[in-house]
Amino acid sequence: MKTIKIVLVFFIMAWITSCSTDNNLDEIVDENEVFIYRIHVVVHVVHYGEPIGQGANISYEQVKSQIEVLNEDFRKMVGTNGYNDNPVGADTTIEFVLADKDPDGNLLTEPGIDRINGGRSEWPKGVFRNPIETSLKPTYYWDPSQYFNIWTINFGGFVSRDLLGYAQFPSRSGLPGLNADGGSAETDGVVIGYKYFGSSEKGDFPELVAPYDLGRTATHEVGHWLGLRHIWGDGDCSNDDYCLDTPNASAPNYDCASIKISCDEPEMPQNYMDYSYDNCMNIFTENQKKRMITVLKNSIRRKELIGY
Ligand code: ZN
Ligand code: CA
């Protein structure tokens, strides 16, 4: 979960998503003969009747810019914001592609996009009254063993006005630090505010809000969806993220201006699983990669996505 300044640190529930169909499955290696875990994505663009390209009814170009950022970040692509030269920085070998077909096998006119008039302009995410979890997602999800479901919405209401996005954790990964049950199939995926989805460096998307306008909210939430915990362990120095190559920290960072030492070692605010601004994030570590690949090989609805 990622919020502006206000940190809601509890993991009572976890939310998730993902996808790819048999005819989508490829035995994929990249130009260096590295096996690639390729995940097919559907973005449910939840709007309130706005024309395409206005307000919450974001354009295909904005969605595409976000998928590009995910690939730059997860592949540590040279020449992009996602590159780093840290000794523990990983190319996770995970990629994302917008689905070309809907669940009935029909070609999508806009790849990977499912436009939905959700019938309301704002979506509160309260603990007790939560129309996103109880109504929106169960009504509009696509089979999460075939598609990675992302919902873009306009967060609103007292409890979630500052929310950037949140994710459902994987189930039955066997990893420490995760519940066996991350949540149900019909809510599996990530939800992201449309003002934080996409990159202002890749097009004219005036509704994106700096400093969260470079697509790193999605990178962070997909990290959760693939089993990563916050880098500071959601607690003081005694709480860990279950990754040996990420430093302990006593609290999140909100920028990368100075490298703090809170638990006897320099922190890593550039990590995607911190709360730093988009423009200073650029690293998943090798241990974080290992957790995510473990999820893709073992978790229900995740392993089907990549053909296990
Ligand atoms: Zn988070
Ligand atoms: Ca650690």
Short mmCIF file of C-alpha atoms and ligand atoms in Angstrom, two decimals:
data_model
loop_
_atom_site.label_atom_id
_atom_site.label_comp_id
_atom_site.label_asym_id
_atom_site.label_seq_id
_atom_site.Cartn_x
_atom_site.Cartn_y
_atom_site.Cartn_z
CA MET A 1 0.00 0.00 0.00
CA LYS A 2 1.29 3.41 -0.80
CA THR A 3 -0.09 6.68 0.43
CA ILE A 4 0.90 10.29 0.24
CA LYS A 5 2.59 11.05 3.56
CA ILE A 6 -0.10 9.21 5.49
CA VAL A 7 1.03 5.64 5.98
CA LEU A 8 -1.62 3.04 6.63
CA VAL A 9 0.49 0.23 7.92
CA PHE A 10 -1.61 -2.80 8.33
CA PHE A 11 -1.83 -5.97 6.41
CA ILE A 12 -5.15 -7.33 7.59
CA MET A 13 -5.95 -8.14 4.02
CA ALA A 14 -3.87 -8.46 0.95
CA TRP A 15 -5.10 -7.90 -2.51
CA ILE A 16 -3.77 -9.29 -5.81
CA THR A 17 -4.09 -10.08 -9.55
CA SER A 18 -2.56 -11.39 -12.74
CA CYS A 19 -2.96 -13.24 -16.06
CA SER A 20 -2.18 -15.02 -19.29
CA THR A 21 -4.00 -17.54 -21.42
CA ASP A 22 -2.72 -20.75 -22.94
CA ASN A 23 -2.52 -19.14 -26.32
CA ASN A 24 -0.68 -16.26 -24.69
CA LEU A 25 1.96 -18.49 -23.20
CA ASP A 26 5.30 -18.39 -24.88
CA GLU A 27 8.52 -20.09 -24.00
CA ILE A 28 10.31 -16.82 -23.89
CA VAL A 29 13.97 -16.04 -23.83
CA ASP A 30 15.44 -12.62 -24.46
CA GLU A 31 18.35 -11.71 -26.74
CA ASN A 32 20.78 -12.95 -24.08
CA GLU A 33 19.01 -16.32 -23.84
CA VAL A 34 17.64 -15.39 -20.41
CA PHE A 35 14.27 -16.95 -19.53
CA ILE A 36 11.64 -14.23 -19.23
CA TYR A 37 8.56 -14.43 -17.03
CA ARG A 38 6.03 -12.61 -19.17
CA ILE A 39 2.75 -11.56 -17.58
CA HIS A 40 -0.34 -10.54 -19.54
CA VAL A 41 -2.13 -7.54 -18.13
CA VAL A 42 -5.65 -6.15 -18.27
CA VAL A 43 -6.21 -2.61 -17.02
CA HIS A 44 -9.80 -1.97 -15.98
CA VAL A 45 -10.13 1.77 -16.53
CA VAL A 46 -12.91 2.79 -14.14
CA HIS A 47 -14.54 6.09 -15.09
CA TYR A 48 -17.82 7.96 -14.58
CA GLY A 49 -18.80 8.68 -18.16
CA GLU A 50 -15.93 10.98 -19.11
CA PRO A 51 -14.84 10.86 -22.77
CA ILE A 52 -11.79 8.69 -23.41
CA GLY A 53 -8.68 10.64 -22.49
CA GLN A 54 -10.41 12.84 -19.93
CA GLY A 55 -10.39 12.49 -16.14
CA ALA A 56 -10.46 8.95 -14.84
CA ASN A 57 -11.14 7.58 -18.35
CA ILE A 58 -7.44 7.59 -19.13
CA SER A 59 -6.12 7.12 -22.65
CA TYR A 60 -4.54 4.02 -24.12
CA GLU A 61 -1.33 6.05 -24.43
CA GLN A 62 -1.29 6.71 -20.68
CA VAL A 63 -1.82 3.02 -19.93
CA LYS A 64 0.91 2.08 -22.40
CA SER A 65 3.33 4.52 -20.75
CA GLN A 66 2.79 2.72 -17.45
CA ILE A 67 3.49 -0.72 -18.92
CA GLU A 68 6.70 0.67 -20.43
CA VAL A 69 7.78 1.90 -16.99
CA LEU A 70 7.07 -1.50 -15.44
CA ASN A 71 9.29 -3.17 -18.02
CA GLU A 72 12.07 -0.60 -17.63
CA ASP A 73 12.02 -1.06 -13.85
CA PHE A 74 11.64 -4.83 -13.64
CA ARG A 75 14.25 -5.41 -16.39
CA LYS A 76 16.66 -2.69 -15.14
CA MET A 77 16.80 -1.41 -18.71
CA VAL A 78 19.88 0.53 -19.72
CA GLY A 79 19.18 4.14 -20.64
CA THR A 80 15.93 4.36 -18.69
CA ASN A 81 14.92 5.55 -15.21
CA GLY A 82 14.87 1.87 -14.21
CA TYR A 83 18.60 1.37 -14.63
CA ASN A 84 21.03 1.22 -11.71
CA ASP A 85 24.61 0.05 -11.25
CA ASN A 86 24.23 -1.10 -7.65
CA PRO A 87 26.05 -4.43 -7.05
CA VAL A 88 22.81 -5.93 -5.68
CA GLY A 89 20.54 -4.37 -8.32
CA ALA A 90 18.61 -7.03 -10.22
CA ASP A 91 17.14 -7.54 -13.65
CA THR A 92 14.14 -9.46 -12.32
CA THR A 93 13.52 -11.09 -15.74
CA ILE A 94 9.81 -10.33 -15.30
CA GLU A 95 7.99 -8.51 -18.09
CA PHE A 96 4.48 -7.19 -18.65
CA VAL A 97 2.48 -7.09 -21.86
CA LEU A 98 -1.01 -5.72 -22.48
CA ALA A 99 -3.36 -8.60 -23.30
CA ASP A 100 -4.49 -8.76 -26.91
CA LYS A 101 -7.66 -10.80 -26.27
CA ASP A 102 -10.57 -10.64 -23.83
CA PRO A 103 -11.65 -13.71 -21.81
CA ASP A 104 -13.93 -14.81 -24.68
CA GLY A 105 -11.02 -14.77 -27.10
CA ASN A 106 -12.10 -11.62 -28.93
CA LEU A 107 -9.40 -9.24 -30.10
CA LEU A 108 -9.36 -6.09 -28.01
CA THR A 109 -9.59 -2.84 -29.96
CA GLU A 110 -7.40 -1.26 -27.29
CA PRO A 111 -4.91 -3.90 -26.13
CA GLY A 112 -5.11 -4.66 -22.42
CA ILE A 113 -7.88 -2.17 -21.71
CA ASP A 114 -11.35 -2.80 -20.26
CA ARG A 115 -13.27 0.46 -19.88
CA ILE A 116 -15.90 0.47 -17.14
CA ASN A 117 -18.38 3.11 -16.07
CA GLY A 118 -18.32 2.37 -12.34
CA GLY A 119 -21.32 4.60 -11.59
CA ARG A 120 -19.57 6.90 -9.16
CA SER A 121 -16.96 9.65 -9.39
CA GLU A 122 -14.94 8.74 -6.29
CA TRP A 123 -14.02 5.48 -4.62
CA PRO A 124 -13.48 5.33 -0.87
CA LYS A 125 -11.46 2.45 0.50
CA GLY A 126 -12.65 2.12 4.05
CA VAL A 127 -12.22 -0.91 6.24
CA PHE A 128 -15.94 -1.40 6.82
CA ARG A 129 -17.50 0.24 3.78
CA ASN A 130 -15.35 -0.62 0.86
CA PRO A 131 -17.10 -0.59 -2.52
CA ILE A 132 -13.82 -1.28 -4.30
CA GLU A 133 -13.37 -4.64 -2.64
CA THR A 134 -17.01 -5.65 -2.18
CA SER A 135 -18.46 -4.45 -5.47
CA LEU A 136 -16.13 -3.04 -8.11
CA LYS A 137 -13.49 -5.76 -8.26
CA PRO A 138 -15.78 -8.80 -7.89
CA THR A 139 -18.00 -7.43 -10.67
CA TYR A 140 -15.32 -6.60 -13.19
CA TYR A 141 -12.34 -8.91 -12.69
CA TRP A 142 -11.01 -11.14 -15.44
CA ASP A 143 -9.79 -14.67 -14.60
CA PRO A 144 -6.72 -13.93 -12.45
CA SER A 145 -5.04 -17.17 -13.45
CA GLN A 146 -5.00 -15.81 -17.01
CA TYR A 147 -4.71 -12.05 -16.53
CA PHE A 148 -2.96 -9.76 -14.10
CA ASN A 149 -5.84 -7.43 -13.17
CA ILE A 150 -5.15 -3.75 -12.58
CA TRP A 151 -7.94 -1.32 -11.76
CA THR A 152 -7.37 2.40 -12.21
CA ILE A 153 -9.82 4.55 -10.27
CA ASN A 154 -10.35 7.94 -8.69
CA PHE A 155 -9.73 7.41 -4.99
CA GLY A 156 -11.88 9.56 -2.74
CA GLY A 157 -13.65 9.83 0.54
CA PHE A 158 -12.24 10.54 3.97
CA VAL A 159 -10.20 7.38 4.32
CA SER A 160 -8.50 7.20 0.96
CA ARG A 161 -8.09 10.68 -0.46
CA ASP A 162 -4.32 10.34 0.00
CA LEU A 163 -4.05 6.78 -1.25
CA LEU A 164 -1.90 6.18 -4.33
CA GLY A 165 -2.58 2.47 -4.70
CA TYR A 166 -2.70 -0.91 -3.01
CA ALA A 167 -2.16 -4.56 -3.88
CA GLN A 168 -3.33 -8.04 -2.92
CA PHE A 169 -0.51 -10.29 -1.76
CA PRO A 170 0.03 -13.72 -3.30
CA SER A 171 -1.36 -16.88 -1.68
CA ARG A 172 0.58 -20.04 -0.79
CA SER A 173 3.98 -18.79 -1.85
CA GLY A 174 5.64 -20.50 1.11
CA LEU A 175 7.64 -17.33 1.71
CA PRO A 176 8.25 -15.94 5.21
CA GLY A 177 6.46 -12.70 5.92
CA LEU A 178 3.34 -13.54 3.92
CA ASN A 179 0.04 -15.10 4.91
CA ALA A 180 -0.85 -18.39 3.24
CA ASP A 181 -4.07 -16.75 2.05
CA GLY A 182 -3.51 -13.38 0.40
CA GLY A 183 -7.15 -12.95 -0.58
CA SER A 184 -9.73 -14.25 -3.00
CA ALA A 185 -9.55 -14.64 -6.77
CA GLU A 186 -12.18 -12.00 -7.44
CA THR A 187 -10.17 -9.26 -5.75
CA ASP A 188 -6.75 -10.42 -6.93
CA GLY A 189 -4.70 -7.61 -8.42
CA VAL A 190 -3.68 -4.03 -7.83
CA VAL A 191 -5.68 -0.81 -7.62
CA ILE A 192 -4.04 2.49 -8.54
CA GLY A 193 -5.28 6.06 -8.61
CA TYR A 194 -5.48 7.25 -12.21
CA LYS A 195 -3.52 10.39 -11.32
CA TYR A 196 -0.50 8.22 -10.49
CA PHE A 197 -0.72 5.68 -13.33
CA GLY A 198 1.63 6.32 -16.24
CA SER A 199 4.62 8.54 -16.88
CA SER A 200 4.63 12.25 -17.67
CA GLU A 201 7.95 11.68 -19.46
CA LYS A 202 6.23 9.54 -22.08
CA GLY A 203 3.37 11.75 -23.21
CA ASP A 204 1.10 14.67 -22.44
CA PHE A 205 -0.87 13.40 -19.44
CA PRO A 206 -1.73 16.59 -17.54
CA GLU A 207 -3.71 14.86 -14.77
CA LEU A 208 -0.67 13.00 -13.47
CA VAL A 209 0.43 14.46 -10.14
CA ALA A 210 4.10 15.07 -9.34
CA PRO A 211 6.14 13.73 -7.57
CA TYR A 212 4.20 10.54 -8.29
CA ASP A 213 4.00 11.03 -12.05
CA LEU A 214 6.68 8.63 -13.30
CA GLY A 215 4.86 5.33 -12.87
CA ARG A 216 6.55 4.09 -9.72
CA THR A 217 3.32 3.60 -7.76
CA ALA A 218 2.57 0.67 -10.07
CA THR A 219 6.11 -0.67 -9.78
CA HIS A 220 5.75 -0.62 -5.96
CA GLU A 221 2.30 -2.24 -5.96
CA VAL A 222 3.30 -4.95 -8.43
CA GLY A 223 6.20 -5.65 -6.05
CA HIS A 224 3.63 -6.34 -3.30
CA TRP A 225 1.53 -8.40 -5.68
CA LEU A 226 4.62 -10.54 -6.28
CA GLY A 227 5.29 -10.96 -2.56
CA LEU A 228 7.55 -8.08 -1.55
CA ARG A 229 7.22 -6.35 1.80
CA HIS A 230 8.09 -2.72 2.45
CA ILE A 231 11.85 -2.31 2.70
CA TRP A 232 11.70 -0.96 6.28
CA GLY A 233 9.65 -3.98 7.36
CA ASP A 234 6.67 -1.88 8.49
CA GLY A 235 8.24 -1.33 11.89
CA ASP A 236 11.39 -0.37 13.74
CA CYS A 237 14.90 -1.85 13.33
CA SER A 238 13.72 -5.21 14.63
CA ASN A 239 11.32 -5.62 11.68
CA ASP A 240 12.64 -6.97 8.40
CA ASP A 241 11.48 -7.31 4.83
CA TYR A 242 12.85 -10.88 4.69
CA CYS A 243 15.55 -9.84 2.21
CA LEU A 244 19.16 -10.07 3.37
CA ASP A 245 20.51 -7.65 0.77
CA THR A 246 18.22 -4.75 1.65
CA PRO A 247 19.30 -2.64 4.64
CA ASN A 248 17.21 -2.41 7.77
CA ALA A 249 15.49 0.91 8.33
CA SER A 250 13.31 2.25 11.12
CA ALA A 251 10.82 4.11 8.93
CA PRO A 252 9.97 4.85 5.30
CA ASN A 253 11.67 7.56 3.24
CA TYR A 254 9.70 10.09 1.26
CA ASP A 255 12.57 11.41 -0.85
CA CYS A 256 16.14 10.48 -1.73
CA ALA A 257 17.74 13.75 -0.70
CA SER A 258 19.90 12.27 2.02
CA ILE A 259 20.92 8.74 2.84
CA LYS A 260 19.99 8.15 6.46
CA ILE A 261 21.45 5.61 8.85
CA SER A 262 18.68 4.49 11.17
CA CYS A 263 19.70 0.88 11.93
CA ASP A 264 23.52 0.87 11.78
CA GLU A 265 23.70 0.82 7.99
CA PRO A 266 22.87 3.25 5.17
CA GLU A 267 19.25 3.03 4.06
CA MET A 268 18.22 2.37 0.45
CA PRO A 269 15.58 5.00 -0.40
CA GLN A 270 16.05 4.21 -4.12
CA ASN A 271 14.32 0.89 -3.54
CA TYR A 272 10.91 0.57 -5.19
CA MET A 273 9.51 -0.81 -1.92
CA ASP A 274 10.23 2.39 -0.01
CA TYR A 275 7.85 5.40 -0.11
CA SER A 276 10.26 7.69 -1.94
CA TYR A 277 9.35 10.05 -4.75
CA ASP A 278 9.10 8.53 -8.21
CA ASN A 279 12.15 10.33 -9.58
CA CYS A 280 14.63 8.78 -7.20
CA MET A 281 13.57 5.12 -7.28
CA ASN A 282 15.53 2.67 -9.41
CA ILE A 283 16.20 -0.65 -7.68
CA PHE A 284 14.90 -4.10 -6.91
CA THR A 285 17.62 -6.23 -5.29
CA GLU A 286 18.64 -9.82 -6.07
CA ASN A 287 16.86 -11.07 -2.92
CA GLN A 288 13.70 -9.21 -3.89
CA LYS A 289 13.93 -10.81 -7.34
CA LYS A 290 14.25 -14.21 -5.70
CA ARG A 291 11.07 -13.66 -3.68
CA MET A 292 9.14 -12.56 -6.77
CA ILE A 293 10.30 -15.52 -8.87
CA THR A 294 9.42 -17.85 -5.97
CA VAL A 295 5.90 -16.40 -6.02
CA LEU A 296 5.61 -16.84 -9.79
CA LYS A 297 6.63 -20.49 -9.47
CA ASN A 298 4.53 -21.42 -6.43
CA SER A 299 1.57 -19.16 -5.73
CA ILE A 300 -1.91 -20.07 -6.90
CA ARG A 301 -3.09 -17.83 -9.79
CA ARG A 302 0.50 -16.62 -10.24
CA LYS A 303 2.14 -19.78 -11.50
CA GLU A 304 -0.60 -20.27 -14.09
CA LEU A 305 0.21 -16.86 -15.51
CA ILE A 306 3.65 -17.92 -16.53
CA GLY A 307 2.80 -21.53 -17.38
CA TYR A 308 3.77 -23.46 -14.26
ZN ZN B 1 3.32 -0.51 -0.15
CA CA B 2 16.36 -6.48 4.70
#
